[in-house]
mmCIF file of C-alpha atoms and ligand atoms in Angstrom:
data_model
loop_
_atom_site.group_PDB
_atom_site.id
_atom_site.type_symbol
_atom_site.label_atom_id
_atom_site.label_comp_id
_atom_site.label_asym_id
_atom_site.label_seq_id
_atom_site.Cartn_x
_atom_site.Cartn_y
_atom_site.Cartn_z
ATOM 1 C CA MET L 1 107.818 87.113 98.993
ATOM 2 C CA PRO L 2 108.391 90.810 99.604
ATOM 3 C CA GLU L 3 111.745 91.468 101.228
ATOM 4 C CA LEU L 4 113.070 94.725 102.662
ATOM 5 C CA PRO L 5 113.381 96.615 99.338
ATOM 6 C CA GLU L 6 109.831 95.769 98.270
ATOM 7 C CA VAL L 7 108.359 96.748 101.650
ATOM 8 C CA GLU L 8 110.390 99.983 101.637
ATOM 9 C CA THR L 9 109.108 100.725 98.116
ATOM 10 C CA VAL L 10 105.519 100.326 99.310
ATOM 11 C CA ARG L 11 106.236 102.530 102.328
ATOM 12 C CA ARG L 12 107.628 105.365 100.230
ATOM 13 C CA HIS L 13 104.709 105.171 97.845
ATOM 14 C CA LEU L 14 101.997 105.021 100.498
ATOM 15 C CA GLU L 15 103.302 107.391 103.165
ATOM 16 C CA PRO L 16 102.300 110.707 101.515
ATOM 17 C CA LEU L 17 98.884 109.268 100.660
ATOM 18 C CA ILE L 18 97.780 108.221 104.144
ATOM 19 C CA CYS L 19 99.730 110.260 106.703
ATOM 20 C CA ARG L 20 97.753 112.742 108.804
ATOM 21 C CA LYS L 21 94.468 110.999 107.953
ATOM 22 C CA ARG L 22 92.388 109.459 110.740
ATOM 23 C CA ILE L 23 91.124 105.885 110.868
ATOM 24 C CA VAL L 24 87.332 105.771 111.092
ATOM 25 C CA SER L 25 86.775 101.999 111.189
ATOM 26 C CA ALA L 26 88.305 98.591 110.509
ATOM 27 C CA HIS L 27 86.567 95.946 108.412
ATOM 28 C CA LEU L 28 87.269 92.330 107.673
ATOM 29 C CA PRO L 29 85.280 89.560 106.059
ATOM 30 C CA GLU L 30 84.284 87.064 108.770
ATOM 31 C CA ASN L 31 86.230 84.177 107.290
ATOM 32 C CA TYR L 32 89.501 86.026 107.496
ATOM 33 C CA GLN L 33 89.656 86.697 111.221
ATOM 34 C CA LYS L 34 93.134 85.170 111.359
ATOM 35 C CA THR L 35 94.487 88.145 109.426
ATOM 36 C CA PHE L 36 94.051 90.114 112.654
ATOM 37 C CA SER L 37 95.668 87.348 114.683
ATOM 38 C CA GLY L 38 92.326 86.442 116.206
ATOM 39 C CA ILE L 39 90.739 89.760 117.183
ATOM 40 C CA THR L 40 87.435 90.841 115.634
ATOM 41 C CA ALA L 41 86.909 93.833 113.356
ATOM 42 C CA ALA L 42 84.837 95.464 116.102
ATOM 43 C CA GLU L 43 87.639 95.052 118.634
ATOM 44 C CA CYS L 44 90.171 96.374 116.131
ATOM 45 C CA THR L 45 87.929 99.372 115.379
ATOM 46 C CA ARG L 46 87.534 100.041 119.110
ATOM 47 C CA ARG L 47 91.293 100.192 119.555
ATOM 48 C CA ILE L 48 92.192 102.367 116.578
ATOM 49 C CA LYS L 49 89.064 104.449 115.907
ATOM 50 C CA ASP L 50 89.699 108.181 115.418
ATOM 51 C CA GLN L 51 93.442 107.807 115.734
ATOM 52 C CA SER L 52 95.513 109.686 113.207
ATOM 53 C CA ILE L 53 98.226 108.045 111.135
ATOM 54 C CA ASP L 54 101.325 109.966 112.195
ATOM 55 C CA LEU L 55 103.942 108.006 110.311
ATOM 56 C CA LEU L 56 104.383 105.001 108.070
ATOM 57 C CA SER L 57 107.596 103.266 109.042
ATOM 58 C CA ARG L 58 109.316 99.986 108.271
ATOM 59 C CA ARG L 59 111.216 97.476 110.395
ATOM 60 C CA GLY L 60 112.730 94.539 108.516
ATOM 61 C CA LYS L 61 109.955 93.270 106.277
ATOM 62 C CA TYR L 62 107.181 94.781 108.426
ATOM 63 C CA LEU L 63 105.212 97.918 107.550
ATOM 64 C CA ILE L 64 104.118 99.941 110.578
ATOM 65 C CA LEU L 65 101.375 102.562 110.822
ATOM 66 C CA GLU L 66 102.394 104.695 113.785
ATOM 67 C CA LEU L 67 99.118 106.009 115.195
ATOM 68 C CA SER L 68 98.506 108.861 117.612
ATOM 69 C CA SER L 69 98.330 106.113 120.222
ATOM 70 C CA GLY L 70 99.542 102.632 119.333
ATOM 71 C CA PHE L 71 100.609 100.826 116.211
ATOM 72 C CA LEU L 72 99.080 98.898 113.336
ATOM 73 C CA THR L 73 101.658 96.543 111.845
ATOM 74 C CA PHE L 74 101.344 94.749 108.508
ATOM 75 C CA HIS L 75 103.316 91.652 107.585
ATOM 76 C CA LEU L 76 102.752 91.080 103.875
ATOM 77 C CA ARG L 77 104.235 87.558 103.895
ATOM 78 C CA MET L 78 103.809 85.806 100.506
ATOM 79 C CA THR L 79 101.212 87.808 98.604
ATOM 80 C CA GLY L 80 100.031 90.654 100.831
ATOM 81 C CA ARG L 81 99.482 93.950 99.084
ATOM 82 C CA ILE L 82 98.358 97.237 100.576
ATOM 83 C CA PHE L 83 96.870 100.100 98.569
ATOM 84 C CA GLN L 84 94.288 102.872 98.453
ATOM 85 C CA SER L 85 92.516 102.436 95.120
ATOM 86 C CA VAL L 86 89.051 100.859 95.399
ATOM 87 C CA PRO L 87 89.387 97.122 94.600
ATOM 88 C CA SER L 88 87.764 95.777 91.466
ATOM 89 C CA GLU L 89 84.756 93.479 91.928
ATOM 90 C CA SER L 90 86.881 90.391 91.265
ATOM 91 C CA ASP L 91 89.514 91.516 93.783
ATOM 92 C CA TRP L 92 87.132 91.780 96.743
ATOM 93 C CA LYS L 93 87.384 88.063 97.515
ATOM 94 C CA TYR L 94 91.069 88.617 98.248
ATOM 95 C CA ILE L 95 90.576 91.649 100.499
ATOM 96 C CA THR L 96 91.250 90.246 103.959
ATOM 97 C CA ALA L 97 90.956 93.618 105.746
ATOM 98 C CA TRP L 98 90.261 97.258 104.973
ATOM 99 C CA PHE L 99 90.130 100.530 106.830
ATOM 100 C CA LEU L 100 87.915 103.549 106.245
ATOM 101 C CA LEU L 101 89.892 106.808 106.551
ATOM 102 C CA SER L 102 88.659 110.252 107.546
ATOM 103 C CA ASP L 103 88.692 111.680 104.009
ATOM 104 C CA GLY L 104 86.354 108.893 102.850
ATOM 105 C CA SER L 105 89.116 106.895 101.178
ATOM 106 C CA GLY L 106 89.980 103.307 102.060
ATOM 107 C CA LEU L 107 93.176 101.473 102.881
ATOM 108 C CA TYR L 108 92.902 97.933 101.530
ATOM 109 C CA PHE L 109 94.843 94.778 102.361
ATOM 110 C CA LYS L 110 94.644 92.284 99.525
ATOM 111 C CA ASP L 111 96.123 88.866 100.146
ATOM 112 C CA VAL L 112 95.565 86.096 97.607
ATOM 113 C CA ARG L 113 97.171 83.350 99.703
ATOM 114 C CA LYS L 114 96.044 84.818 103.032
ATOM 115 C CA PHE L 115 99.271 84.319 104.975
ATOM 116 C CA GLY L 116 99.590 88.053 105.683
ATOM 117 C CA ARG L 117 98.952 89.371 109.178
ATOM 118 C CA ILE L 118 97.944 92.643 110.836
ATOM 119 C CA VAL L 119 98.780 93.305 114.471
ATOM 120 C CA VAL L 120 97.254 96.032 116.668
ATOM 121 C CA SER L 121 99.540 96.861 119.584
ATOM 122 C CA ASP L 122 100.278 99.544 122.167
ATOM 123 C CA SER L 123 104.044 99.187 121.781
ATOM 124 C CA MET L 124 106.451 97.568 119.322
ATOM 125 C CA GLU L 125 108.199 95.411 121.905
ATOM 126 C CA TRP L 126 106.684 92.221 120.485
ATOM 127 C CA LEU L 127 108.474 92.883 117.183
ATOM 128 C CA GLU L 128 111.722 94.186 118.632
ATOM 129 C CA GLU L 129 112.026 90.919 120.577
ATOM 130 C CA LYS L 130 111.960 88.989 117.308
ATOM 131 C CA LEU L 131 114.149 91.080 115.058
ATOM 132 C CA GLY L 132 117.871 91.694 114.752
ATOM 133 C CA ILE L 133 119.497 94.877 113.466
ATOM 134 C CA GLU L 134 118.408 96.972 110.508
ATOM 135 C CA PRO L 135 120.848 96.536 107.624
ATOM 136 C CA PHE L 136 121.127 100.315 107.057
ATOM 137 C CA SER L 137 121.894 101.055 110.689
ATOM 138 C CA GLU L 138 125.365 101.657 112.087
ATOM 139 C CA GLU L 139 124.940 98.414 114.007
ATOM 140 C CA LEU L 140 125.776 96.431 110.883
ATOM 141 C CA THR L 141 129.514 95.935 111.265
ATOM 142 C CA PRO L 142 131.907 93.056 110.441
ATOM 143 C CA GLU L 143 132.372 92.574 114.198
ATOM 144 C CA TYR L 144 128.606 92.225 114.747
ATOM 145 C CA LEU L 145 128.338 89.661 111.958
ATOM 146 C CA GLN L 146 131.286 87.624 113.146
ATOM 147 C CA ALA L 147 130.013 87.602 116.727
ATOM 148 C CA SER L 148 126.506 86.568 115.595
ATOM 149 C CA PHE L 149 127.869 83.883 113.282
ATOM 150 C CA SER L 150 130.244 82.402 115.851
ATOM 151 C CA THR L 151 127.398 81.187 118.078
ATOM 152 C CA ARG L 152 125.556 79.457 115.248
ATOM 153 C CA LYS L 153 126.277 76.169 113.552
ATOM 154 C CA ARG L 154 124.335 76.580 110.339
ATOM 155 C CA SER L 155 125.364 77.773 106.871
ATOM 156 C CA VAL L 156 126.037 81.412 106.077
ATOM 157 C CA LYS L 157 122.930 81.464 103.880
ATOM 158 C CA GLY L 158 120.817 80.291 106.838
ATOM 159 C CA ALA L 159 122.351 83.024 108.984
ATOM 160 C CA LEU L 160 121.552 85.733 106.423
ATOM 161 C CA LEU L 161 117.924 84.582 106.357
ATOM 162 C CA ASP L 162 117.731 84.600 110.154
ATOM 163 C CA GLN L 163 115.654 87.706 110.954
ATOM 164 C CA SER L 164 116.963 87.735 114.515
ATOM 165 C CA ILE L 165 120.464 88.563 113.190
ATOM 166 C CA ILE L 166 119.653 90.975 110.338
ATOM 167 C CA ALA L 167 116.050 91.993 109.639
ATOM 168 C CA GLY L 168 114.896 92.267 106.051
ATOM 169 C CA LEU L 169 116.931 89.849 103.943
ATOM 170 C CA GLY L 170 115.024 87.043 102.240
ATOM 171 C CA ASN L 171 115.860 84.372 99.705
ATOM 172 C CA ILE L 172 116.483 86.576 96.666
ATOM 173 C CA TYR L 173 118.755 89.132 98.305
ATOM 174 C CA ALA L 174 120.625 86.565 100.416
ATOM 175 C CA ASP L 175 121.716 84.777 97.217
ATOM 176 C CA GLU L 176 122.739 88.081 95.640
ATOM 177 C CA VAL L 177 124.700 89.164 98.727
ATOM 178 C CA LEU L 178 126.608 85.855 98.835
ATOM 179 C CA PHE L 179 127.527 86.176 95.151
ATOM 180 C CA LEU L 180 128.893 89.710 95.643
ATOM 181 C CA SER L 181 130.855 88.463 98.663
ATOM 182 C CA GLY L 182 132.292 85.457 96.808
ATOM 183 C CA LEU L 183 130.977 83.123 99.504
ATOM 184 C CA HIS L 184 129.520 79.667 98.904
ATOM 185 C CA PRO L 185 126.017 79.547 100.450
ATOM 186 C CA GLU L 186 126.842 76.414 102.473
ATOM 187 C CA THR L 187 129.939 77.898 104.104
ATOM 188 C CA PRO L 188 129.592 77.141 107.827
ATOM 189 C CA CYS L 189 128.953 80.339 109.788
ATOM 190 C CA GLY L 190 131.764 79.697 112.190
ATOM 191 C CA SER L 191 134.378 79.625 109.426
ATOM 192 C CA VAL L 192 133.481 83.005 107.899
ATOM 193 C CA THR L 193 136.534 85.246 108.400
ATOM 194 C CA GLY L 194 136.632 88.879 109.496
ATOM 195 C CA LYS L 195 137.588 89.903 105.978
ATOM 196 C CA GLN L 196 134.631 87.993 104.563
ATOM 197 C CA CYS L 197 132.344 89.680 107.122
ATOM 198 C CA THR L 198 133.569 93.051 105.814
ATOM 199 C CA LEU L 199 132.688 91.946 102.266
ATOM 200 C CA LEU L 200 129.269 90.754 103.467
ATOM 201 C CA CYS L 201 128.486 94.091 105.153
ATOM 202 C CA LYS L 202 129.314 96.006 101.977
ATOM 203 C CA ALA L 203 127.373 93.549 99.803
ATOM 204 C CA ILE L 204 124.270 93.712 102.037
ATOM 205 C CA VAL L 205 124.080 97.516 101.924
ATOM 206 C CA LYS L 206 124.900 97.710 98.221
ATOM 207 C CA THR L 207 122.388 95.030 97.213
ATOM 208 C CA LEU L 208 119.516 96.405 99.283
ATOM 209 C CA GLN L 209 120.185 100.044 98.360
ATOM 210 C CA THR L 210 120.351 99.261 94.640
ATOM 211 C CA ALA L 211 117.137 97.240 94.892
ATOM 212 C CA ILE L 212 115.351 100.103 96.711
ATOM 213 C CA ASP L 213 116.570 102.576 94.094
ATOM 214 C CA LEU L 214 115.035 100.315 91.437
ATOM 215 C CA ASN L 215 111.755 99.759 93.371
ATOM 216 C CA GLY L 216 112.638 96.184 94.312
ATOM 217 C CA THR L 217 112.329 92.952 92.390
ATOM 218 C CA THR L 218 108.900 92.000 91.169
ATOM 219 C CA PHE L 219 108.191 88.744 89.476
ATOM 220 C CA GLN L 220 104.513 89.630 89.641
ATOM 221 C CA SER L 221 103.144 93.091 90.332
ATOM 222 C CA PHE L 222 102.151 92.206 93.880
ATOM 223 C CA TYR L 223 103.727 94.947 95.852
ATOM 224 C CA PHE L 224 102.447 98.155 94.442
ATOM 225 C CA GLY L 225 99.574 100.380 95.155
ATOM 226 C CA GLU L 226 97.662 102.444 92.676
ATOM 227 C CA GLU L 227 100.194 102.109 89.921
ATOM 228 C CA GLU L 228 101.180 98.748 88.540
ATOM 229 C CA THR L 229 104.812 99.798 88.521
ATOM 230 C CA SER L 230 107.136 96.851 88.526
ATOM 231 C CA GLY L 231 110.461 96.677 90.286
ATOM 232 C CA GLU L 232 113.430 96.912 87.987
ATOM 233 C CA PHE L 233 115.975 95.029 90.083
ATOM 234 C CA LEU L 234 114.957 91.819 88.271
ATOM 235 C CA SER L 235 117.282 92.735 85.389
ATOM 236 C CA GLN L 236 120.167 93.315 87.830
ATOM 237 C CA LEU L 237 120.089 89.887 89.485
ATOM 238 C CA ASN L 238 123.412 88.069 89.262
ATOM 239 C CA VAL L 239 122.392 84.599 90.402
ATOM 240 C CA PHE L 240 118.790 84.374 91.644
ATOM 241 C CA GLY L 241 116.536 82.822 88.979
ATOM 242 C CA ARG L 242 119.494 82.509 86.548
ATOM 243 C CA THR L 243 120.028 78.724 86.812
ATOM 244 C CA GLY L 244 122.025 77.454 83.812
ATOM 245 C CA LEU L 245 122.767 80.948 82.526
ATOM 246 C CA GLY L 246 126.374 82.157 82.372
ATOM 247 C CA CYS L 247 127.788 83.950 85.407
ATOM 248 C CA ARG L 248 128.028 87.670 84.644
ATOM 249 C CA VAL L 249 131.658 87.621 85.812
ATOM 250 C CA CYS L 250 133.171 84.310 84.649
ATOM 251 C CA LYS L 251 130.549 82.770 82.288
ATOM 252 C CA THR L 252 130.323 79.543 84.371
ATOM 253 C CA PRO L 253 126.685 78.315 84.418
ATOM 254 C CA ILE L 254 124.831 79.338 87.592
ATOM 255 C CA VAL L 255 123.867 76.342 89.748
ATOM 256 C CA LYS L 256 120.672 75.919 91.770
ATOM 257 C CA THR L 257 120.692 73.805 94.901
ATOM 258 C CA ARG L 258 118.789 73.675 98.204
ATOM 259 C CA VAL L 259 120.210 75.234 101.351
ATOM 260 C CA VAL L 260 118.124 75.556 104.521
ATOM 261 C CA GLN L 261 115.224 74.182 102.446
ATOM 262 C CA ARG L 262 115.299 77.157 100.123
ATOM 263 C CA GLY L 263 116.137 77.215 96.416
ATOM 264 C CA THR L 264 119.652 78.660 96.346
ATOM 265 C CA HIS L 265 121.576 80.003 93.371
ATOM 266 C CA TYR L 266 125.336 80.483 93.106
ATOM 267 C CA CYS L 267 128.322 80.494 90.754
ATOM 268 C CA PRO L 268 130.509 77.436 91.497
ATOM 269 C CA ARG L 269 133.598 79.296 90.279
ATOM 270 C CA CYS L 270 133.137 82.731 91.905
ATOM 271 C CA GLN L 271 131.785 81.136 95.111
ATOM 272 C CA PRO L 272 133.937 78.022 95.659
ATOM 273 C CA ASN L 273 133.087 75.696 98.522
HETATM 274 ZN ZN1 LIG D 301 131.287 83.295 88.255
#
């Protein structure tokens, strides 16, 4: 599932290609109406026709086309992919929506598992209500984390995955952040100290920034547009997907367990319970 670094990588790649173009029409195969959260292609076209794409921005794991009036928001979920190159014949069955742009090019949304969603809206309030702070904003402080954690009973891993606290972290980066912080994933939120919150803040920024610099982590080349570039962060992972392999710090085999129903990887020695 694309997390913040993968979505940011797509944004940086796509922005110069589509900005300042106008949307001519929206299209979606009839079966896939749920991609647009229920509205029809005609209704979508009516709302965004002739609007220019002013900006491509990101909030958490969401990709947002800021239009001359209103917003078109993409949530890639599991397998969503957005690109401009014309899909191959075999790929068309996975195209759940596409947009014709003013220069005659298309913007295609391919989604093999069809969990991805596109929302047309006049404001972004609906998303702001759901999401917590951006990890690269000044709002990410040890005090913010400790205050958010103190009101929750779950594990620290569960809290890192909670998009209403910090937007953008998913399963891969949460495991990596906990390793860098030396915290066991099942540590109860309420017992995380101020010092540990400082370590978490640093680890969150460092992990996400390094992943963005390396174009994210790609197990399959789902996230990219015209070029099948793959993310290089895969080789930098300390714990995620390294079950049984030696810890890069202490050589202890990495353990995989389940926390908040998600496969969770950690070093039992560097992250004692
Ligand atoms: Zn270790």
